[in-house]
Amino acid sequence: MSTETGAWRMLHGKHAPAHTWPLRDRLALTAGLAAPFLVALTLVPFRTGLSHTNAALILVVVVVAVSALGSRTAGVVAALSAAAWFDFFLTRPYETFDINASADIETAVLLLVVGVIVSQLAARARRLEVMTVTEASHLARIHRTADLVQSANSADTVVDHVRTELTDLLGLRACRFEYGTLMGRPPRLEKDGSVTVGRRTWNPDTDGWPEGEIELRAYGNGHYLGRFMLTPGTGAVPPLQARLVAVTLADQTGAALDTSGPVRGW
């Protein structure tokens, strides 16, 4: 499974079938197949006066466009399609997949190699952009909560705010806060973002959330003050980065509880 497909399944649910791609990627894949063919066909009336190098550069532009809009797979498909139709329409003997001139062979190979490299770079650029946006969103959550901890008149306000943040951050179906003696041994979201079930470590990235509610404890000055009880939603487990942010939010709640006193009744 490709990185893009895997990431999409993480965003839209672990049970999404492997063959289901988002509409944007399906359209990009179609464009990767069709766009180089259409551009090469358009260049046919000019092929006797157009140098092969210039024709190849035009097709590279097409590959870049597909790679920028779609997935890495779509970019690679576009590169393969561009090389094939360059050979078929724009090199002698025309309308065959044979190439007589060694220079044309080199151009076709370079077109393919450059197209694949560009598709990788475009996919990497998109991942970095998503990571930057995601990290900014996480930081905003932490800053909002820190500001509230400083300004709120009661810990109730902080707890309610963090419940909302956790629900959105982790894609929860429900989230409640529980103060008092620890009851039972539900699965626990740990400080490092991992999950424990009883005495064993549970890998949420591969196994999903465990069944039932998951506790996320809040501590203040090293003392247990309460816990959020998380009811996972139907989507996939959020990535480690989001789980670590959830732990940070719980710590901020603990700081508010330690300062203002316990919260009851959630």
PDB file of N, CA, C and O in Angstrom, residues 12 47 53 79 93 95 100 106 113 139 143 180 195 199 226 241 244 246:
ATOM      1  N   HIS A  12      -9.373   8.530   7.348  1.00  0.00           N
ATOM      2  CA  HIS A  12     -10.782   8.267   7.081  1.00  0.00           C
ATOM      3  C   HIS A  12     -11.271   6.944   7.660  1.00  0.00           C
ATOM      4  O   HIS A  12     -12.405   6.582   7.429  1.00  0.00           O
ATOM      5  N   ARG A  47       5.582  17.976 -34.856  1.00  0.00           N
ATOM      6  CA  ARG A  47       6.712  17.151 -34.463  1.00  0.00           C
ATOM      7  C   ARG A  47       7.902  17.261 -35.403  1.00  0.00           C
ATOM      8  O   ARG A  47       9.047  17.027 -34.982  1.00  0.00           O
ATOM      9  N   THR A  53      13.942  17.603 -27.610  1.00  0.00           N
ATOM     10  CA  THR A  53      14.213  18.113 -26.263  1.00  0.00           C
ATOM     11  C   THR A  53      13.075  19.005 -25.785  1.00  0.00           C
ATOM     12  O   THR A  53      12.600  18.883 -24.652  1.00  0.00           O
ATOM     13  N   ALA A  79       4.680  10.010 -15.492  1.00  0.00           N
ATOM     14  CA  ALA A  79       6.026   9.923 -16.065  1.00  0.00           C
ATOM     15  C   ALA A  79       6.127   8.755 -17.049  1.00  0.00           C
ATOM     16  O   ALA A  79       6.693   8.894 -18.143  1.00  0.00           O
ATOM     17  N   PRO A  93      10.574   5.558 -35.765  1.00  0.00           N
ATOM     18  CA  PRO A  93       9.412   5.608 -36.672  1.00  0.00           C
ATOM     19  C   PRO A  93       8.147   5.957 -35.891  1.00  0.00           C
ATOM     20  O   PRO A  93       7.895   5.410 -34.819  1.00  0.00           O
ATOM     21  N   GLU A  95       4.389   6.466 -34.473  1.00  0.00           N
ATOM     22  CA  GLU A  95       3.257   5.605 -34.130  1.00  0.00           C
ATOM     23  C   GLU A  95       3.657   4.149 -33.969  1.00  0.00           C
ATOM     24  O   GLU A  95       2.905   3.220 -34.292  1.00  0.00           O
ATOM     25  N   ASN A 100      14.734   4.581 -33.292  1.00  0.00           N
ATOM     26  CA  ASN A 100      15.940   4.280 -34.057  1.00  0.00           C
ATOM     27  C   ASN A 100      17.151   5.067 -33.589  1.00  0.00           C
ATOM     28  O   ASN A 100      18.273   4.542 -33.521  1.00  0.00           O
ATOM     29  N   GLU A 106      17.909   8.284 -25.350  1.00  0.00           N
ATOM     30  CA  GLU A 106      18.385   8.996 -24.167  1.00  0.00           C
ATOM     31  C   GLU A 106      17.351  10.008 -23.687  1.00  0.00           C
ATOM     32  O   GLU A 106      17.102  10.145 -22.483  1.00  0.00           O
ATOM     33  N   VAL A 113      13.008   9.389 -16.123  1.00  0.00           N
ATOM     34  CA  VAL A 113      13.730   9.570 -14.855  1.00  0.00           C
ATOM     35  C   VAL A 113      13.363  10.902 -14.202  1.00  0.00           C
ATOM     36  O   VAL A 113      13.058  10.966 -13.007  1.00  0.00           O
ATOM     37  N   LEU A 139      -0.105  23.157  18.101  1.00  0.00           N
ATOM     38  CA  LEU A 139       0.435  24.220  18.947  1.00  0.00           C
ATOM     39  C   LEU A 139      -0.659  25.194  19.364  1.00  0.00           C
ATOM     40  O   LEU A 139      -0.667  25.683  20.508  1.00  0.00           O
ATOM     41  N   HIS A 143      -1.576  26.279  23.144  1.00  0.00           N
ATOM     42  CA  HIS A 143      -1.529  27.687  23.551  1.00  0.00           C
ATOM     43  C   HIS A 143      -2.883  28.159  24.071  1.00  0.00           C
ATOM     44  O   HIS A 143      -2.950  28.890  25.067  1.00  0.00           O
ATOM     45  N   GLY A 180     -11.752  11.451  41.463  1.00  0.00           N
ATOM     46  CA  GLY A 180     -11.919  10.581  42.619  1.00  0.00           C
ATOM     47  C   GLY A 180     -11.004   9.377  42.530  1.00  0.00           C
ATOM     48  O   GLY A 180     -10.037   9.345  41.758  1.00  0.00           O
ATOM     49  N   VAL A 195      -0.465   2.973  24.411  1.00  0.00           N
ATOM     50  CA  VAL A 195      -1.637   2.534  25.158  1.00  0.00           C
ATOM     51  C   VAL A 195      -1.292   1.232  25.857  1.00  0.00           C
ATOM     52  O   VAL A 195      -0.637   0.357  25.271  1.00  0.00           O
ATOM     53  N   ARG A 199      -1.435  -5.259  31.778  1.00  0.00           N
ATOM     54  CA  ARG A 199       0.028  -5.167  31.915  1.00  0.00           C
ATOM     55  C   ARG A 199       0.743  -5.215  30.577  1.00  0.00           C
ATOM     56  O   ARG A 199       1.973  -5.192  30.540  1.00  0.00           O
ATOM     57  N   GLY A 226      -7.354  13.379  38.571  1.00  0.00           N
ATOM     58  CA  GLY A 226      -8.548  13.019  37.822  1.00  0.00           C
ATOM     59  C   GLY A 226      -8.152  12.372  36.506  1.00  0.00           C
ATOM     60  O   GLY A 226      -6.967  12.222  36.200  1.00  0.00           O
ATOM     61  N   GLN A 241       1.659  11.921  17.131  1.00  0.00           N
ATOM     62  CA  GLN A 241       1.782  13.343  17.420  1.00  0.00           C
ATOM     63  C   GLN A 241       0.521  13.875  18.089  1.00  0.00           C
ATOM     64  O   GLN A 241       0.586  14.619  19.073  1.00  0.00           O
ATOM     65  N   LEU A 244       0.245  12.613  21.702  1.00  0.00           N
ATOM     66  CA  LEU A 244       1.138  13.334  22.610  1.00  0.00           C
ATOM     67  C   LEU A 244       0.559  14.698  22.968  1.00  0.00           C
ATOM     68  O   LEU A 244       0.712  15.170  24.100  1.00  0.00           O
ATOM     69  N   ALA A 246      -2.620  15.267  23.189  1.00  0.00           N
ATOM     70  CA  ALA A 246      -3.674  14.948  24.146  1.00  0.00           C
ATOM     71  C   ALA A 246      -3.104  14.807  25.558  1.00  0.00           C
ATOM     72  O   ALA A 246      -3.696  15.285  26.536  1.00  0.00           O
TER      73      ALA A 246
END
